[in-house]
Amino acid sequence: MAASAQDSPGPSAPPARSGRPRASAKGEQTRARLIAAARTLLAGGVGERFTTRNVAALSGVSHGMCHYHFQDRTDLVLAVVTDIRPEWIHPLEEAVSAPGSFAERADRVVELLSRPEGAELSHLHSALHWHALNDERVRESLEAEYRRWRGCFVTLFQVLADERDAGPGRGRDVDPLALGEAVAAAVDGLAAAESLGSEVDSGPVLRTLIRTLAAGTRPGA
């Protein structure tokens, strides 16, 4: 009985809190403002101005609070790497993983990649690549993102391999890794050309490449 009375809260005990504390929600809002400011500075192409102090000033947050959320500017860059993932990796993953045949998924991928990349995202990628050349932590983080991005193309050709396996040819000529990496490299090259003002229409190029690679894996081809 004594133990039971001790375990039970008395009438004056405060009610248990439900959900996340307000401070956490406010902290997340502050963190989001800092990341948004970091994106703005990085996309502006002014690397010498990208400091924790300038990010804090742009976001209207104290410099001390900025360091509470991010130890240094590298942490801010890493947060931006994660923040832009839904804008370039998730759509590709969804295009590949949605139901359909290889041809249907390939059409979705080409349609997605044929859309022009927004100016901010393009500038952010350039800035992140610059930081990756000068910061090992950024390089490792960005490489992991690109590895995930390239994996989408490998997954796409794995669908082709599975389709071939279901047929008489047993899909022995399909190498999803090599084919996927080849298309990823082509997409990267087209993006670089477009960033320099090239008038290459990436849609037909990618469609031709994917169809040619797929046709070359047919048994007896």
Short mmCIF file of C-alpha atoms in Angstrom, two decimals:
data_model
loop_
_atom_site.label_atom_id
_atom_site.label_comp_id
_atom_site.label_asym_id
_atom_site.label_seq_id
_atom_site.Cartn_x
_atom_site.Cartn_y
_atom_site.Cartn_z
CA MET A 1 0.00 0.00 0.00
CA ALA A 2 2.82 2.43 0.84
CA ALA A 3 4.55 1.76 -2.43
CA SER A 4 1.30 2.18 -4.28
CA ALA A 5 0.69 5.53 -2.64
CA GLN A 6 4.20 6.69 -3.51
CA ASP A 7 3.82 5.64 -7.14
CA SER A 8 0.51 7.45 -7.54
CA PRO A 9 0.71 11.21 -8.15
CA GLY A 10 -0.95 13.31 -5.47
CA PRO A 11 -3.65 15.84 -6.19
CA SER A 12 -1.10 18.67 -6.35
CA ALA A 13 1.14 16.94 -8.90
CA PRO A 14 1.31 18.80 -12.26
CA PRO A 15 -0.33 17.06 -15.21
CA ALA A 16 1.96 15.17 -17.55
CA ARG A 17 2.88 17.13 -20.69
CA SER A 18 1.77 15.73 -24.00
CA GLY A 19 3.46 16.38 -27.29
CA ARG A 20 6.74 18.22 -27.77
CA PRO A 21 7.62 21.15 -25.49
CA ARG A 22 7.16 24.64 -26.85
CA ALA A 23 10.87 25.35 -26.62
CA SER A 24 11.56 22.51 -29.06
CA ALA A 25 9.06 23.86 -31.59
CA LYS A 26 10.56 27.33 -31.28
CA GLY A 27 14.02 25.85 -31.64
CA GLU A 28 13.00 24.12 -34.84
CA GLN A 29 11.65 27.39 -36.21
CA THR A 30 14.92 29.13 -35.38
CA ARG A 31 16.89 26.33 -37.01
CA ALA A 32 14.72 26.55 -40.13
CA ARG A 33 15.31 30.32 -40.35
CA LEU A 34 19.06 29.78 -40.11
CA ILE A 35 19.01 27.14 -42.85
CA ALA A 36 16.91 29.41 -45.09
CA ALA A 37 19.42 32.22 -44.58
CA ALA A 38 22.30 29.84 -45.30
CA ARG A 39 20.60 28.83 -48.54
CA THR A 40 20.20 32.47 -49.55
CA LEU A 41 23.86 33.28 -48.95
CA LEU A 42 25.12 30.12 -50.66
CA ALA A 43 22.88 30.63 -53.68
CA GLY A 44 24.09 34.21 -53.93
CA GLY A 45 27.54 33.00 -54.89
CA VAL A 46 29.38 35.07 -52.30
CA GLY A 47 31.53 32.47 -50.57
CA GLU A 48 33.54 35.01 -48.60
CA ARG A 49 30.34 36.25 -46.99
CA PHE A 50 29.22 32.80 -45.89
CA THR A 51 29.96 32.93 -42.18
CA THR A 52 27.91 31.97 -39.16
CA ARG A 53 27.77 35.64 -38.21
CA ASN A 54 26.32 36.69 -41.58
CA VAL A 55 23.85 33.80 -41.58
CA ALA A 56 22.70 34.81 -38.11
CA ALA A 57 22.32 38.45 -39.13
CA LEU A 58 20.33 37.60 -42.25
CA SER A 59 17.98 35.33 -40.32
CA GLY A 60 17.50 37.82 -37.48
CA VAL A 61 18.96 35.38 -34.96
CA SER A 62 21.71 36.17 -32.49
CA HIS A 63 25.16 34.86 -33.33
CA GLY A 64 25.21 32.92 -30.07
CA MET A 65 21.93 31.24 -30.92
CA CYS A 66 23.28 30.32 -34.33
CA HIS A 67 26.18 28.52 -32.66
CA TYR A 68 23.72 26.82 -30.32
CA HIS A 69 22.17 25.10 -33.34
CA PHE A 70 25.26 24.85 -35.58
CA GLN A 71 28.79 24.51 -34.27
CA ASP A 72 30.38 26.09 -37.33
CA ARG A 73 29.68 27.02 -40.93
CA THR A 74 30.37 23.48 -42.07
CA ASP A 75 27.40 22.32 -40.00
CA LEU A 76 25.29 24.94 -41.80
CA VAL A 77 26.46 23.69 -45.19
CA LEU A 78 25.66 20.11 -44.20
CA ALA A 79 22.18 21.21 -43.14
CA VAL A 80 21.64 22.76 -46.57
CA VAL A 81 22.78 19.53 -48.25
CA THR A 82 20.04 17.70 -46.36
CA ASP A 83 17.50 20.49 -46.84
CA ILE A 84 17.59 20.37 -50.65
CA ARG A 85 17.21 16.58 -50.84
CA PRO A 86 13.41 16.74 -51.36
CA GLU A 87 13.97 19.04 -54.33
CA TRP A 88 16.18 16.82 -56.47
CA ILE A 89 16.51 13.31 -55.03
CA HIS A 90 13.05 12.49 -53.67
CA PRO A 91 11.23 13.27 -56.97
CA LEU A 92 13.61 10.97 -58.86
CA GLU A 93 13.16 8.20 -56.28
CA GLU A 94 9.39 8.54 -56.59
CA ALA A 95 9.52 8.45 -60.40
CA VAL A 96 11.52 5.22 -60.31
CA SER A 97 9.67 3.48 -57.48
CA ALA A 98 6.10 4.18 -58.62
CA PRO A 99 4.37 1.20 -60.25
CA GLY A 100 4.89 0.51 -63.91
CA SER A 101 7.05 -1.21 -66.46
CA PHE A 102 10.64 -0.23 -67.19
CA ALA A 103 9.47 1.81 -70.17
CA GLU A 104 6.85 3.63 -68.11
CA ARG A 105 9.29 4.41 -65.31
CA ALA A 106 11.94 5.52 -67.80
CA ASP A 107 9.43 7.92 -69.38
CA ARG A 108 8.69 9.39 -65.95
CA VAL A 109 12.39 9.83 -65.26
CA VAL A 110 13.03 11.52 -68.59
CA GLU A 111 10.04 13.80 -68.15
CA LEU A 112 11.26 14.80 -64.70
CA LEU A 113 14.84 15.42 -65.78
CA SER A 114 13.70 17.42 -68.82
CA ARG A 115 12.30 20.12 -66.57
CA PRO A 116 14.67 23.06 -66.15
CA GLU A 117 16.36 23.21 -62.78
CA GLY A 118 15.47 26.29 -60.75
CA ALA A 119 18.11 29.00 -60.54
CA GLU A 120 18.44 28.76 -56.76
CA LEU A 121 18.92 25.00 -56.77
CA SER A 122 21.46 25.26 -59.58
CA HIS A 123 23.45 27.90 -57.71
CA LEU A 124 23.25 25.88 -54.51
CA HIS A 125 24.68 22.82 -56.20
CA SER A 126 27.57 24.90 -57.54
CA ALA A 127 28.24 26.39 -54.11
CA LEU A 128 28.08 23.00 -52.42
CA HIS A 129 30.55 21.57 -54.92
CA TRP A 130 32.93 24.45 -54.13
CA HIS A 131 32.67 23.78 -50.41
CA ALA A 132 33.17 20.06 -51.05
CA LEU A 133 36.52 20.85 -52.65
CA ASN A 134 37.62 22.65 -49.51
CA ASP A 135 35.96 20.70 -46.72
CA GLU A 136 36.20 16.94 -46.24
CA ARG A 137 32.97 16.74 -44.23
CA VAL A 138 31.03 18.48 -46.98
CA ARG A 139 32.63 16.28 -49.61
CA GLU A 140 31.61 13.10 -47.81
CA SER A 141 28.06 14.35 -47.27
CA LEU A 142 27.61 15.50 -50.85
CA GLU A 143 29.06 12.29 -52.23
CA ALA A 144 26.57 10.30 -50.16
CA GLU A 145 23.75 12.37 -51.67
CA TYR A 146 25.00 11.80 -55.21
CA ARG A 147 25.43 8.10 -54.50
CA ARG A 148 21.77 7.98 -53.49
CA TRP A 149 20.84 9.97 -56.62
CA ARG A 150 22.83 7.66 -58.90
CA GLY A 151 21.22 4.71 -57.19
CA CYS A 152 17.89 5.74 -58.70
CA PHE A 153 19.20 4.97 -62.18
CA VAL A 154 20.60 1.65 -61.02
CA THR A 155 17.18 0.80 -59.58
CA LEU A 156 15.57 1.74 -62.89
CA PHE A 157 17.72 -0.75 -64.80
CA GLN A 158 17.16 -3.35 -62.11
CA VAL A 159 13.50 -3.20 -63.15
CA LEU A 160 14.63 -3.97 -66.70
CA ALA A 161 16.75 -6.86 -65.45
CA ASP A 162 13.76 -8.25 -63.54
CA GLU A 163 11.61 -8.02 -66.65
CA ARG A 164 14.24 -9.86 -68.67
CA ASP A 165 14.51 -12.52 -65.97
CA ALA A 166 10.79 -13.12 -66.27
CA GLY A 167 11.18 -13.76 -70.00
CA PRO A 168 12.98 -16.41 -72.04
CA GLY A 169 16.30 -14.53 -72.12
CA ARG A 170 16.80 -14.64 -68.34
CA GLY A 171 18.22 -11.08 -68.42
CA ARG A 172 21.80 -12.28 -68.27
CA ASP A 173 23.02 -9.34 -70.38
CA VAL A 174 21.60 -6.66 -68.08
CA ASP A 175 24.06 -5.03 -65.68
CA PRO A 176 21.95 -2.54 -63.68
CA LEU A 177 24.96 -0.99 -61.97
CA ALA A 178 26.93 -0.26 -65.14
CA LEU A 179 23.88 0.90 -67.10
CA GLY A 180 22.56 3.03 -64.28
CA GLU A 181 25.91 4.68 -63.63
CA ALA A 182 26.27 5.39 -67.36
CA VAL A 183 22.94 7.21 -67.51
CA ALA A 184 23.69 9.10 -64.28
CA ALA A 185 26.98 10.29 -65.78
CA ALA A 186 25.16 11.42 -68.91
CA VAL A 187 22.57 13.32 -66.89
CA ASP A 188 25.34 15.00 -64.91
CA GLY A 189 27.12 15.97 -68.13
CA LEU A 190 23.97 17.41 -69.66
CA ALA A 191 23.32 19.43 -66.51
CA ALA A 192 26.85 20.84 -66.68
CA ALA A 193 26.40 21.75 -70.35
CA GLU A 194 23.09 23.45 -69.65
CA SER A 195 24.63 25.44 -66.81
CA LEU A 196 27.04 26.90 -69.37
CA GLY A 197 24.22 27.95 -71.66
CA SER A 198 24.23 24.97 -74.01
CA GLU A 199 21.11 24.61 -76.14
CA VAL A 200 21.14 20.81 -76.00
CA ASP A 201 17.62 19.44 -75.50
CA SER A 202 18.24 16.95 -72.73
CA GLY A 203 14.89 15.15 -73.04
CA PRO A 204 15.40 13.53 -76.46
CA VAL A 205 19.06 12.82 -75.64
CA LEU A 206 18.21 10.97 -72.44
CA ARG A 207 15.30 9.13 -74.01
CA THR A 208 17.51 7.95 -76.88
CA LEU A 209 20.28 6.90 -74.52
CA ILE A 210 18.03 4.91 -72.19
CA ARG A 211 16.21 3.21 -75.07
CA THR A 212 19.48 2.36 -76.81
CA LEU A 213 20.99 0.88 -73.66
CA ALA A 214 17.81 -1.09 -72.98
CA ALA A 215 17.67 -2.39 -76.55
CA GLY A 216 21.28 -3.50 -76.34
CA THR A 217 20.45 -5.82 -73.44
CA ARG A 218 17.92 -7.86 -75.36
CA PRO A 219 18.86 -11.52 -75.68
CA GLY A 220 20.53 -12.15 -78.99
CA ALA A 221 21.03 -8.41 -79.66
#
